[in-house]
CSV table of C-alpha atoms and ligand atoms in Angstrom, one decimal:
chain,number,residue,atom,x,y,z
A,15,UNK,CA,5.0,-23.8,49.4
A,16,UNK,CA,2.0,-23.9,51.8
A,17,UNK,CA,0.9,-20.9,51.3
A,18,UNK,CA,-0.5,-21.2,48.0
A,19,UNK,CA,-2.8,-23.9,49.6
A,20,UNK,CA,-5.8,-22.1,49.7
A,21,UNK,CA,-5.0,-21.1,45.5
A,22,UNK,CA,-4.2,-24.3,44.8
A,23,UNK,CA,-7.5,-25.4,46.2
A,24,UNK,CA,-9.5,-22.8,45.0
A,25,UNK,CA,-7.8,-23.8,41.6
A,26,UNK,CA,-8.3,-27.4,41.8
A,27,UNK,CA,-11.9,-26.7,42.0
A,28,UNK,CA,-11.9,-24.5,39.0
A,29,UNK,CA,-10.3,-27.4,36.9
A,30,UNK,CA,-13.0,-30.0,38.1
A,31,UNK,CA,-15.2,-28.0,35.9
A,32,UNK,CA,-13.6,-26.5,33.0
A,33,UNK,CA,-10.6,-27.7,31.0
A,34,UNK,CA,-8.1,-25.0,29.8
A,35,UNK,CA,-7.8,-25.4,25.9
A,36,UNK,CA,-4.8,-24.6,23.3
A,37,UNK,CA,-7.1,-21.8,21.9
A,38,UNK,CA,-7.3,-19.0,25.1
A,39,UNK,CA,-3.7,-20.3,25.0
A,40,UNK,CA,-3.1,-18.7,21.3
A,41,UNK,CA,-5.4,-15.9,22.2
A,42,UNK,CA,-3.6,-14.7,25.5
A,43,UNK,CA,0.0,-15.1,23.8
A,44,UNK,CA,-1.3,-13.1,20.7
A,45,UNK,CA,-2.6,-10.3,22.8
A,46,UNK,CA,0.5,-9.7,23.3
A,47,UNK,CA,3.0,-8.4,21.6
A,48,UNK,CA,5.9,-11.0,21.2
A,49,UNK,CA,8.5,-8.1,21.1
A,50,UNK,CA,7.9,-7.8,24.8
A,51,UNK,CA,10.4,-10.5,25.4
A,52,UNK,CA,13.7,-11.5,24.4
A,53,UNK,CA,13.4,-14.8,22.4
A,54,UNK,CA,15.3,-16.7,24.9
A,55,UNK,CA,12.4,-15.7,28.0
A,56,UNK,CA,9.6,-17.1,25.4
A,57,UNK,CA,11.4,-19.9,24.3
A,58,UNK,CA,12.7,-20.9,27.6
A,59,UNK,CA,8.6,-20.5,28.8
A,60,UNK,CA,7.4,-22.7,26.6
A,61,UNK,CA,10.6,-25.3,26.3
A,62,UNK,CA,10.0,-28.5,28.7
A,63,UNK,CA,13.0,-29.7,30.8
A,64,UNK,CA,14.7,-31.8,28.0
A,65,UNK,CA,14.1,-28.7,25.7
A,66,UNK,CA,15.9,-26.3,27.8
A,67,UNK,CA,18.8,-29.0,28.1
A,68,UNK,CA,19.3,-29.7,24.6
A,69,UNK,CA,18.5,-25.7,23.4
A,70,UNK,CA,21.6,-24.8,25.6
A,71,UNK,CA,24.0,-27.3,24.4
A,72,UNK,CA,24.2,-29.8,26.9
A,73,UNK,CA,23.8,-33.7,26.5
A,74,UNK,CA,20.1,-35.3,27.6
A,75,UNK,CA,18.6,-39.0,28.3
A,76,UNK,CA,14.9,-39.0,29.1
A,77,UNK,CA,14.3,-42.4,31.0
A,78,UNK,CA,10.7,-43.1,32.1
A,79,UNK,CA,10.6,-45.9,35.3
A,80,UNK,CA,8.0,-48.2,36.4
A,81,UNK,CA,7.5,-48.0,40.4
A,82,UNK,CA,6.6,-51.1,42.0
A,83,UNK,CA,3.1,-49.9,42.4
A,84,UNK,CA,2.8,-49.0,38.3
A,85,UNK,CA,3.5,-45.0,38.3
A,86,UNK,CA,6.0,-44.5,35.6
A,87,UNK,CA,8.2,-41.5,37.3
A,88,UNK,CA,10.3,-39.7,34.5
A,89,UNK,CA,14.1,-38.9,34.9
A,90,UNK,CA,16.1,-36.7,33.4
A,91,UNK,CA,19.8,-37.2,33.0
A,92,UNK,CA,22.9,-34.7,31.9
A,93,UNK,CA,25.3,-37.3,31.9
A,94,UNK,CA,28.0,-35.0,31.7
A,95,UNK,CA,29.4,-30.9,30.9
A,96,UNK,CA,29.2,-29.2,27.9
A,97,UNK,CA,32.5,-26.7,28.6
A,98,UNK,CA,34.4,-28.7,31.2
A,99,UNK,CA,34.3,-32.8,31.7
A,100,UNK,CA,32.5,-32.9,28.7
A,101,UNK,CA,33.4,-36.2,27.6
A,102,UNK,CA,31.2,-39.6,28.2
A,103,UNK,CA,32.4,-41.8,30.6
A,104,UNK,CA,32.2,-42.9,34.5
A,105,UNK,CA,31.3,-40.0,36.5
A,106,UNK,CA,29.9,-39.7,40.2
A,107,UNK,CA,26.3,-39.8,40.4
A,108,UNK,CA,23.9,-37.3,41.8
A,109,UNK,CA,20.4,-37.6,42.3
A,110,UNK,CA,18.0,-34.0,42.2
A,111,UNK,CA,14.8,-34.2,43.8
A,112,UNK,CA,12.7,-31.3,43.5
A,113,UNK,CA,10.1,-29.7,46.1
A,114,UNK,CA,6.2,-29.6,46.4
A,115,UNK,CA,4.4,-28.7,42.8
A,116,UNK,CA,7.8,-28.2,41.0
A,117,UNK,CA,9.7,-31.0,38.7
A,118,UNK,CA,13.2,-30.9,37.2
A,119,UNK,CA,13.1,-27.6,35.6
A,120,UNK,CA,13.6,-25.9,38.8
A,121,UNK,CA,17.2,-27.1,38.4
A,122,UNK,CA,17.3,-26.1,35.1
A,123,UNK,CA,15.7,-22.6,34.6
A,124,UNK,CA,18.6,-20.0,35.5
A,125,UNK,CA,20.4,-21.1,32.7
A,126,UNK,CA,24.0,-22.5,32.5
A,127,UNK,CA,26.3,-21.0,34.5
A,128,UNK,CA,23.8,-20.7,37.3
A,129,UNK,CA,21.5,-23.1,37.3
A,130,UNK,CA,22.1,-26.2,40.0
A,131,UNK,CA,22.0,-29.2,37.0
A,132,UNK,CA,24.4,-27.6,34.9
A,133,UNK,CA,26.8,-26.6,37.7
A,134,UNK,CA,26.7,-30.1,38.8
A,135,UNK,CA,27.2,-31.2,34.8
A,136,UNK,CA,30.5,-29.0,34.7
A,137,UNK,CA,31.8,-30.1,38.2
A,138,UNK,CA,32.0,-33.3,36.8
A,139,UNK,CA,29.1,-35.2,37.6
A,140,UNK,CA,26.6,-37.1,35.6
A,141,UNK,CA,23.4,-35.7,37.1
A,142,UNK,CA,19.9,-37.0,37.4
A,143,UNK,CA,17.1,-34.8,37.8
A,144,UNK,CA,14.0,-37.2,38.9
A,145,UNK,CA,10.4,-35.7,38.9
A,146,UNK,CA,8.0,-37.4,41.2
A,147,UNK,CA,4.8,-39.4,40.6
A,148,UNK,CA,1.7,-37.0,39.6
A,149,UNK,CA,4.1,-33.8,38.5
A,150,UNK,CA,3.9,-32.7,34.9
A,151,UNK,CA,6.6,-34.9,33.5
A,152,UNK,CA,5.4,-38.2,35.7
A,153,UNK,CA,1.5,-38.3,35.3
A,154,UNK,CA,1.4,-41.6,34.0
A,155,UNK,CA,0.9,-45.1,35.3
A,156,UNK,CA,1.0,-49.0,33.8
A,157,UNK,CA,-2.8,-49.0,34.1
A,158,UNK,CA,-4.5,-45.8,36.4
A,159,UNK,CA,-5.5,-42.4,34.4
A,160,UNK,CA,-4.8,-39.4,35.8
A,161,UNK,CA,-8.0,-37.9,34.0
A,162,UNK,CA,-10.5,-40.3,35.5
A,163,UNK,CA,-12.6,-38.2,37.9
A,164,UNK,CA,-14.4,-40.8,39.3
A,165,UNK,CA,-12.1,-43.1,41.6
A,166,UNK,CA,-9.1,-40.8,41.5
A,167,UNK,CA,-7.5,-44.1,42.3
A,168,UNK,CA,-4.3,-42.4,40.5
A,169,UNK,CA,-3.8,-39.4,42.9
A,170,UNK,CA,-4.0,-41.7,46.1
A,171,UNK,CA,-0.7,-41.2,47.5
A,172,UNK,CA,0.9,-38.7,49.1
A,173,UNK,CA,5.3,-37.6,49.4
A,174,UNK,CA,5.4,-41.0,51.9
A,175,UNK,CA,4.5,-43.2,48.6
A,176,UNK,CA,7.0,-40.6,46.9
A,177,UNK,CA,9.8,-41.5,49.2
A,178,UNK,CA,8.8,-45.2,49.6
A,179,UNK,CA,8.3,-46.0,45.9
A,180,UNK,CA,9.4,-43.4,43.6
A,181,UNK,CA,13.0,-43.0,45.1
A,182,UNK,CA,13.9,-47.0,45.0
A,183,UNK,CA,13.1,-47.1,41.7
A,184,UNK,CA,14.8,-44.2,40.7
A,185,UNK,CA,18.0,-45.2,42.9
A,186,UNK,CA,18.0,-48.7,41.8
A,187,UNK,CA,17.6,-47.4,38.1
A,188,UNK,CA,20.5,-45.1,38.3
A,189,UNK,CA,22.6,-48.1,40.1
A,190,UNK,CA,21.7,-50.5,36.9
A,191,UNK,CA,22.2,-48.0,34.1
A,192,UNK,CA,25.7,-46.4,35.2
A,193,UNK,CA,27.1,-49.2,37.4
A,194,UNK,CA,27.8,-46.8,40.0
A,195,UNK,CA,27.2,-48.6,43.6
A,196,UNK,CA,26.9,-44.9,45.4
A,197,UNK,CA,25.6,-41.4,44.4
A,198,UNK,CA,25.0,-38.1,46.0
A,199,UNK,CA,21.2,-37.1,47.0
A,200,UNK,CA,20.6,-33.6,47.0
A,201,UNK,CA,17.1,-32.5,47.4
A,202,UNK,CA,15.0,-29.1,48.1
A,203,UNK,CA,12.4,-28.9,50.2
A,204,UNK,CA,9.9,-32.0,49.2
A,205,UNK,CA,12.5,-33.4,47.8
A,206,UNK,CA,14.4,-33.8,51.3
A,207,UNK,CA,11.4,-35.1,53.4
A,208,UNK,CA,11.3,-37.9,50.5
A,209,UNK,CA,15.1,-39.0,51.0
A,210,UNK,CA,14.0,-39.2,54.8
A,211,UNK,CA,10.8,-41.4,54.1
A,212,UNK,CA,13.1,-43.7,52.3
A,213,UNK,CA,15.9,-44.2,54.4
A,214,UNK,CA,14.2,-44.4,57.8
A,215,UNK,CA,11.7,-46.7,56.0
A,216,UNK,CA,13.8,-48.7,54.4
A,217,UNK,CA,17.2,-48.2,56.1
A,218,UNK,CA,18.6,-50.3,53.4
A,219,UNK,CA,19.3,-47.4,50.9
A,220,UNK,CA,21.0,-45.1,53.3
A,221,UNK,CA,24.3,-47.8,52.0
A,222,UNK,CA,23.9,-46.4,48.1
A,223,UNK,CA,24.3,-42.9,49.0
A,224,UNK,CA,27.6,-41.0,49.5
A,225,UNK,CA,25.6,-37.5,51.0
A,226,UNK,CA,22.6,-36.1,51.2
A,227,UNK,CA,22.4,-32.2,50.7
A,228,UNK,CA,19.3,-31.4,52.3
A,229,UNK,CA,18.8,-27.9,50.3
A,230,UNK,CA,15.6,-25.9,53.0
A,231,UNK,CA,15.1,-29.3,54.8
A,232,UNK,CA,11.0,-29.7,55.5
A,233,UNK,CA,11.0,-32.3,58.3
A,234,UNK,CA,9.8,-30.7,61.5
A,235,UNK,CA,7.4,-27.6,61.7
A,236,UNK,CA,7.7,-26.6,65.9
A,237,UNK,CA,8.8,-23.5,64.7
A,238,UNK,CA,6.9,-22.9,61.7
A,239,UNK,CA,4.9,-19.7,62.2
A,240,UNK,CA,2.2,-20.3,59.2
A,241,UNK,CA,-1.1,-19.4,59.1
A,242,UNK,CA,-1.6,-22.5,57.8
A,243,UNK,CA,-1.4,-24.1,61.3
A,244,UNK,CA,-4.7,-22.9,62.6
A,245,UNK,CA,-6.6,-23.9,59.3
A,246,UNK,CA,-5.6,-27.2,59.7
A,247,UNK,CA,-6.1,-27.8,63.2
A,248,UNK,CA,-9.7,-26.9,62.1
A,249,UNK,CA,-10.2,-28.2,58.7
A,250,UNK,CA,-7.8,-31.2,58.0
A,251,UNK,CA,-9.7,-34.1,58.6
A,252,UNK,CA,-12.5,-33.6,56.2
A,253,UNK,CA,-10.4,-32.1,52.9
A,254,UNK,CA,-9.4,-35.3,51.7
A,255,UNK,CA,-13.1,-36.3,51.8
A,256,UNK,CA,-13.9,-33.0,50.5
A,257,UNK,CA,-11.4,-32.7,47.8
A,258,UNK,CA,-12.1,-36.7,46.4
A,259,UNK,CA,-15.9,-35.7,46.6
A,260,UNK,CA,-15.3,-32.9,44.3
A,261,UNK,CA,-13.5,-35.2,41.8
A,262,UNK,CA,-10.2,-33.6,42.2
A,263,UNK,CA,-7.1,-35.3,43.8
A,264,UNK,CA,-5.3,-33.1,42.0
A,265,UNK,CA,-3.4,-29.8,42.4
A,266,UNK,CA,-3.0,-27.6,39.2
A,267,UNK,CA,-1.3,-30.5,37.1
A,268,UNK,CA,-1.0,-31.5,33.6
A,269,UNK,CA,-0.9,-30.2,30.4
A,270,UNK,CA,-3.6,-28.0,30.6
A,271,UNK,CA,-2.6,-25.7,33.2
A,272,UNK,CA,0.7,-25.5,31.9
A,273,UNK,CA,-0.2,-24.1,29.0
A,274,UNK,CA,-2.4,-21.7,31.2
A,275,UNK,CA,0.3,-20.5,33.4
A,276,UNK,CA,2.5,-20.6,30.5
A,277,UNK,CA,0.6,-18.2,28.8
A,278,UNK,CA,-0.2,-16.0,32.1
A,279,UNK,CA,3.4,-15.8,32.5
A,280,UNK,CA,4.3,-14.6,28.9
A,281,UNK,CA,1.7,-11.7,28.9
A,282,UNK,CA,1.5,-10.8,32.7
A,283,UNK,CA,5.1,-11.4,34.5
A,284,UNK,CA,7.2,-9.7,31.8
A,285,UNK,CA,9.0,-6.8,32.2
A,286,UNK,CA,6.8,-4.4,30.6
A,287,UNK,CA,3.5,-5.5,32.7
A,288,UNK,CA,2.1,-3.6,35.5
A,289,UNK,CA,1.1,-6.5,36.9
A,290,UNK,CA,4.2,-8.2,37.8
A,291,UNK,CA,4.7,-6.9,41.0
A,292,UNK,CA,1.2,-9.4,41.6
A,293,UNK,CA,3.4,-12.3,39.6
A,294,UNK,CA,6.0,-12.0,42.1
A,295,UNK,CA,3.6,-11.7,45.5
A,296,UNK,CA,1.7,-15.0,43.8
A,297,UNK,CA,4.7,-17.0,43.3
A,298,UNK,CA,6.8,-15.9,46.6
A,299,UNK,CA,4.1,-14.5,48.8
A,300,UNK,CA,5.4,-11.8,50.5
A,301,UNK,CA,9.6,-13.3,50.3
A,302,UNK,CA,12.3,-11.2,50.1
A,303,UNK,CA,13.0,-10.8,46.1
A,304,UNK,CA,16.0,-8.6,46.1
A,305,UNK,CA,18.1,-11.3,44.5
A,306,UNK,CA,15.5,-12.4,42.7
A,307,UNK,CA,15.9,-11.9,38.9
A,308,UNK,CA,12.3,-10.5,37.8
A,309,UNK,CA,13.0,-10.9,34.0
A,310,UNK,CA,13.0,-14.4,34.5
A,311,UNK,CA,9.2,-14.5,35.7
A,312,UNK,CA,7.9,-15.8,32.5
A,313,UNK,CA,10.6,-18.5,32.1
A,314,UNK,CA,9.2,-19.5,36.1
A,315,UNK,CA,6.0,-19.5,35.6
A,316,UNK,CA,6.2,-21.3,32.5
A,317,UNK,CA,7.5,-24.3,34.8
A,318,UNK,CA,5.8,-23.7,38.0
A,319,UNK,CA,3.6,-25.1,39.2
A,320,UNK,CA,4.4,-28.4,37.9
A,321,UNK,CA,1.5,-30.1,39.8
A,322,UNK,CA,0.9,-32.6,42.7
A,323,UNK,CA,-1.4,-34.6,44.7
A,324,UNK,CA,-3.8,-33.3,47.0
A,325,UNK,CA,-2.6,-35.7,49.8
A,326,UNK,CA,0.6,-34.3,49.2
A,327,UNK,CA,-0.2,-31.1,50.6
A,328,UNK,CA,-2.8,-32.6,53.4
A,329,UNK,CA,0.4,-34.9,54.6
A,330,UNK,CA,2.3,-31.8,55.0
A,331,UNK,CA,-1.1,-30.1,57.2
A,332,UNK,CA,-1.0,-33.1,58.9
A,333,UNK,CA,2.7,-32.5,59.9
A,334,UNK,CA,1.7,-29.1,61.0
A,335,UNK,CA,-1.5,-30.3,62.9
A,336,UNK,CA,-0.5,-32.6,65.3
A,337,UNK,CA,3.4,-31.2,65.3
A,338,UNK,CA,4.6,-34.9,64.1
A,339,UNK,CA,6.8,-36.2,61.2
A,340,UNK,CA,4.4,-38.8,60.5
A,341,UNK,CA,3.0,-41.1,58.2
A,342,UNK,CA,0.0,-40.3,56.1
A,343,UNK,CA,-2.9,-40.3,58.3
A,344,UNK,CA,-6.1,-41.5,56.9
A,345,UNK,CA,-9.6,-40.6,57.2
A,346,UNK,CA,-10.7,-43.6,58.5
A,347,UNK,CA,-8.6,-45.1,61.6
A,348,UNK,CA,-9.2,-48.7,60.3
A,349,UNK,CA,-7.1,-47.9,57.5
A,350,UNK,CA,-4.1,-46.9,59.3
A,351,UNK,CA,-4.6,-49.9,61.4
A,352,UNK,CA,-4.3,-52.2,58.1
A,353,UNK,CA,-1.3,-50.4,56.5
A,354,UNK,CA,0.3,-49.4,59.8
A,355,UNK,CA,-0.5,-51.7,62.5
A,356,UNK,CA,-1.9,-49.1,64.6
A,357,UNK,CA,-5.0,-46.5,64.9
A,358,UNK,CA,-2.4,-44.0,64.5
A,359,UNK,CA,0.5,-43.1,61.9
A,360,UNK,CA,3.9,-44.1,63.3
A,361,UNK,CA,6.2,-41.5,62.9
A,362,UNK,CA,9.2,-41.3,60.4
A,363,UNK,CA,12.5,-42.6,62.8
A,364,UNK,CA,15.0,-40.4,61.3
A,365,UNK,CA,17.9,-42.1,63.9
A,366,UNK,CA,17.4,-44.7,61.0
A,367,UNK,CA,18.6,-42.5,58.3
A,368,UNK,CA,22.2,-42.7,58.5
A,369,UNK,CA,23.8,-41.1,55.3
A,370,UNK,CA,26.4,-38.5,55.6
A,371,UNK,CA,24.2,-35.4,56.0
A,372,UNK,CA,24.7,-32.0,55.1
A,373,UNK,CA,21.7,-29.5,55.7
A,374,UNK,CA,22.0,-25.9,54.0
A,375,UNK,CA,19.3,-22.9,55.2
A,376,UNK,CA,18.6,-20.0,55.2
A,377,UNK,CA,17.9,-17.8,57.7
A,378,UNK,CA,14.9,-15.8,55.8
A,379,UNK,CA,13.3,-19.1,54.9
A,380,UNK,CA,9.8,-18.9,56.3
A,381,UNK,CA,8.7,-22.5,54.8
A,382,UNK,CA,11.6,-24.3,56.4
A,383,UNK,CA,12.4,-22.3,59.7
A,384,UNK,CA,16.3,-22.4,60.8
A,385,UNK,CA,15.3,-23.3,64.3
A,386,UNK,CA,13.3,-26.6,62.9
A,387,UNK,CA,16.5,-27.3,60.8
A,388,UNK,CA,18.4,-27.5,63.8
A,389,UNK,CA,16.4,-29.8,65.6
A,390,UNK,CA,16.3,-32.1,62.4
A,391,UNK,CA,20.5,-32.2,62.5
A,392,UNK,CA,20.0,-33.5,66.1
A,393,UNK,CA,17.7,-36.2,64.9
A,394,UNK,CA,19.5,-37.2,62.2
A,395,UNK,CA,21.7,-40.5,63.2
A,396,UNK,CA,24.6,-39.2,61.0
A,397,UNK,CA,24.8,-35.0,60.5
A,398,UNK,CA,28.1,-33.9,59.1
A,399,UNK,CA,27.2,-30.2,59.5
A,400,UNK,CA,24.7,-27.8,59.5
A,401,UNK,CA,25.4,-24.3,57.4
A,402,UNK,CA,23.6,-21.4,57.1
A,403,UNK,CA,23.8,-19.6,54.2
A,404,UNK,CA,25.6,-16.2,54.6
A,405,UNK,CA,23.1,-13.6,53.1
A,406,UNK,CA,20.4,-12.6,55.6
A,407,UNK,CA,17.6,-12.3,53.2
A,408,UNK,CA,18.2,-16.2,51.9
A,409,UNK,CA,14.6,-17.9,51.2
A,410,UNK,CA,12.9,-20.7,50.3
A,411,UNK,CA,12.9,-19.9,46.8
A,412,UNK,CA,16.3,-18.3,46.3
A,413,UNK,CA,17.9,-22.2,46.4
A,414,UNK,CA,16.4,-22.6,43.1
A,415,UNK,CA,16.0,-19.2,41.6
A,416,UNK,CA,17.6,-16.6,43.6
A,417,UNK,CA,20.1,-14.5,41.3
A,418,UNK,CA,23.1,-15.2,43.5
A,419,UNK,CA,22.3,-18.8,44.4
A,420,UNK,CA,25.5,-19.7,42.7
A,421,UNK,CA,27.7,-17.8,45.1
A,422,UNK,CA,26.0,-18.2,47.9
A,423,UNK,CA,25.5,-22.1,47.7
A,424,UNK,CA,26.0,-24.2,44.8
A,425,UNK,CA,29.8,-23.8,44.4
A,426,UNK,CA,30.4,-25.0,48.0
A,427,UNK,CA,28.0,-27.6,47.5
A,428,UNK,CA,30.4,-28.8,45.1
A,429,UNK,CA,33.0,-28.4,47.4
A,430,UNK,CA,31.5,-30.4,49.9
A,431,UNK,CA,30.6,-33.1,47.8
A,432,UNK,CA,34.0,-33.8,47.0
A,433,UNK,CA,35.0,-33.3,50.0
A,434,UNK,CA,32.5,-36.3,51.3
A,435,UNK,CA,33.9,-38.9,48.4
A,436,UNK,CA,37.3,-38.3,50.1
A,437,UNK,CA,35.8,-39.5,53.0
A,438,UNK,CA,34.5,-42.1,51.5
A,439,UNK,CA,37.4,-43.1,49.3
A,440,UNK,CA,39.7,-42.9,53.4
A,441,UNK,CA,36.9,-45.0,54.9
A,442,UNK,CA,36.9,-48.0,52.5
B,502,NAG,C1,18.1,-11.3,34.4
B,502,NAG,O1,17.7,-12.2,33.4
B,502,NAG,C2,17.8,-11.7,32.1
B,502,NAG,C3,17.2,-12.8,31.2
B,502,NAG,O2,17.9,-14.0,31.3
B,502,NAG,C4,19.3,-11.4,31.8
B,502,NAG,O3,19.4,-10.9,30.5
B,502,NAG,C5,19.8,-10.4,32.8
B,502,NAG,O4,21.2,-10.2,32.6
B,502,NAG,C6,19.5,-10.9,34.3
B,502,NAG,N1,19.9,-9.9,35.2
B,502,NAG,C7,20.7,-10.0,36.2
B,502,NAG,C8,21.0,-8.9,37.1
B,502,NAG,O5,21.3,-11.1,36.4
């Protein structure tokens, strides 16, 4: 989601200054008229993740885990189907990791029957959706605030601590509370660079994985044609300073812009407004939106964005700046040379990452470019297969909301998956 950078900045700055209150909340939603919507678009807008779970029927365990650095990262679980396996009891695992300024309700918001969680939940699987450090359901920490403005010392990390810290402690959670030695990884976008941090930094974990299902895999950017690029080159090296200057390390987090956005979403992305064609350029840019199911808007918006670290979205310029998957590169040279050993980040060794790996694109996805997909299955140390998804028009959004994501992906994701515990099951 690069392109909202520049809003997101622009934003951030905004929020330095004034906080969003409940009241311009009340006021926007009474503006307008609540028969605008069906119930279910207001109610799923203003549910949070284990709302939406438990409103349609499904069962939900909230589980908040400590990191080994003190961020409490919050995970939620469907442990298994409401119309088909919908009994307790042993089921494979699969871990959901979601993307840049997003959080478990991207798996959740098309509703059962097409949304990923749910599919997953009827397929048989006890599914946990994690949301990283700093997003709207993991902005807390043993002893750090979030609000402070002054050291920021809570929004120092970026999706290398993510994938080094958060992940563990989700994985090794999962592996204590369900007994389960193995579980699938299926991530989207963010949420696959992280699984890569991990394994090729500590190789250890690729053993507790069965597959990873690298949904728009963000890794390498050669062929990434965004804007973005040029920006960088120019500007990158000063917007941390900038940004922690400012006071902000944050980007459009917390419960005060959700309730902003919320409300935005309620009155100005519903089917009556004439401003929703500018709802659907500010959410997608410019995508492809045939698929996309417009009515839904508010129930998006109401969970997007979920927040995220400023360093976050300076690693991935950094990525796109000097063309390397690479660690976090600080400001000051001495710093890498403490934390890295050398002036310079090393880069992520992916031949390290040896889980079973299945990477799914699509061929309309600006954000993650096919041809950089590509070159990530040859650097991988163990791809299974690379698979484009068959409509033309597939983007980066469509894996989470697109109307036909269900047909196009998530039923053969389901297929594959199975098909890798075979493999499994043969091997051992
Ligand atoms: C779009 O979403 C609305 C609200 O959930 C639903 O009623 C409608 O059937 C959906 N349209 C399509 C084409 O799926």
């Amino acid at each position: 989601m690069l392109h909202v950078f520049a809003l997101v900045l622009a934003a951030s700055a905004a929020s330095a200054q004034t906080s969003p209150n409940a009241q311009l909340v009340q006021e926007l939603l009474q503006a307008d008229p609540a028969a605008r919507h069906s119930n279910n678009i207001v109610q799923d807008a203003l549910l949070d993740a284990p709302g939406l779970i438990r409103k349609y029927g499904y069962p939900v365990e909230v589980h908040n885990i400590v990191t080994a650095d003190g961020y409490i990262v919050q995970a939620h679980r469907i442990p298994h189907g409401r119309d088909a396996n919908n009994r307790p009891g042993p089921r494979p695992v699969v871990l959901v990791m979601h993307g840049l300024m997003c959080s478990s309700a991207d798996f959740l918001v098309l509703g059962p029957g097409n949304a990923l969680a749910y599919v997953l939940a009827e397929a048989g699987y006890d599914v946990w959706l994690a949301n990283a450090r700093g997003n709207y359901y993991s902005r807390r920490h043993i002893f750090l605030d979030p609000n402070d403005r002054e050291g920021l010392e809570f929004w120092k990390f970026s999706w290398d601590e993510i994938g080094n810290l958060d992940l563990p402690a989700l994985v090794n959670f999962i592996i204590a509370n369900t007994g389960q030695q193995k579980m699938h990884y299926i991530g989207h976008s963010q949420g696959t660079t992280t699984f890569l941090v991990l394994n090729s930094l500590r190789p250890e974990f690729n053993e507790k994985f069965i597959s990873f299902q690298a949904l728009a895999p963000s890794a390498y950017v050669e062929h990434n044609e965004n804007k973005l690029r040029e920006i960088m080159v120019q500007f990158e090296s000063v917007l941390e300073s900038v940004a922690f200057s400012l006071g902000f390390g944050e980007a459009m987090g917390g419960e005060g812009w959700r309730q902003i956005f919320t409300a935005l979403g309620l009155t100005l992305c519903n089917d009556q407004s004439f401003l929703q064609p500018l709802c659907v350029f500010a959410i997608l840019g410019a995508g492809e939106i045939e698929n996309f199911n417009k009515t839904m808007l508010p129930v998006i918006v109401g969970h997007n964005p979920a927040g995220a670290a400023i360093r976050q979205i300076i690693h991935y310029g950094q990525v796109l700046r000097f063309n390397r998957f690479a660690r976090y590169n600080h400001a000051n040279p001495l710093t890498n040379l403490a934390e890295y050993g050398s002036l310079t980040p090393p880069e992520y060794d992916l031949s390290r990452v040896t889980v079973p790996a299945y990477l799914h694109y699509g061929k309309n996805d600006a954000q993650s470019d096919y041809r950089d997909v590509l070159l990530l299955g040859e650097r991988l140390g163990n791809t299974i297969g690379v698979y484009p998804i068959e409509r033309e028009t597939f983007n980066h959004f469509d894996f989470i909301w697109g109307g036909d994501v269900r047909t196009q992906l998530y039923d053969k994701l389901v297929d594959i998956m199975r098909s890798a515990e075979r493999a499994l099951d043969q091997n051992s």
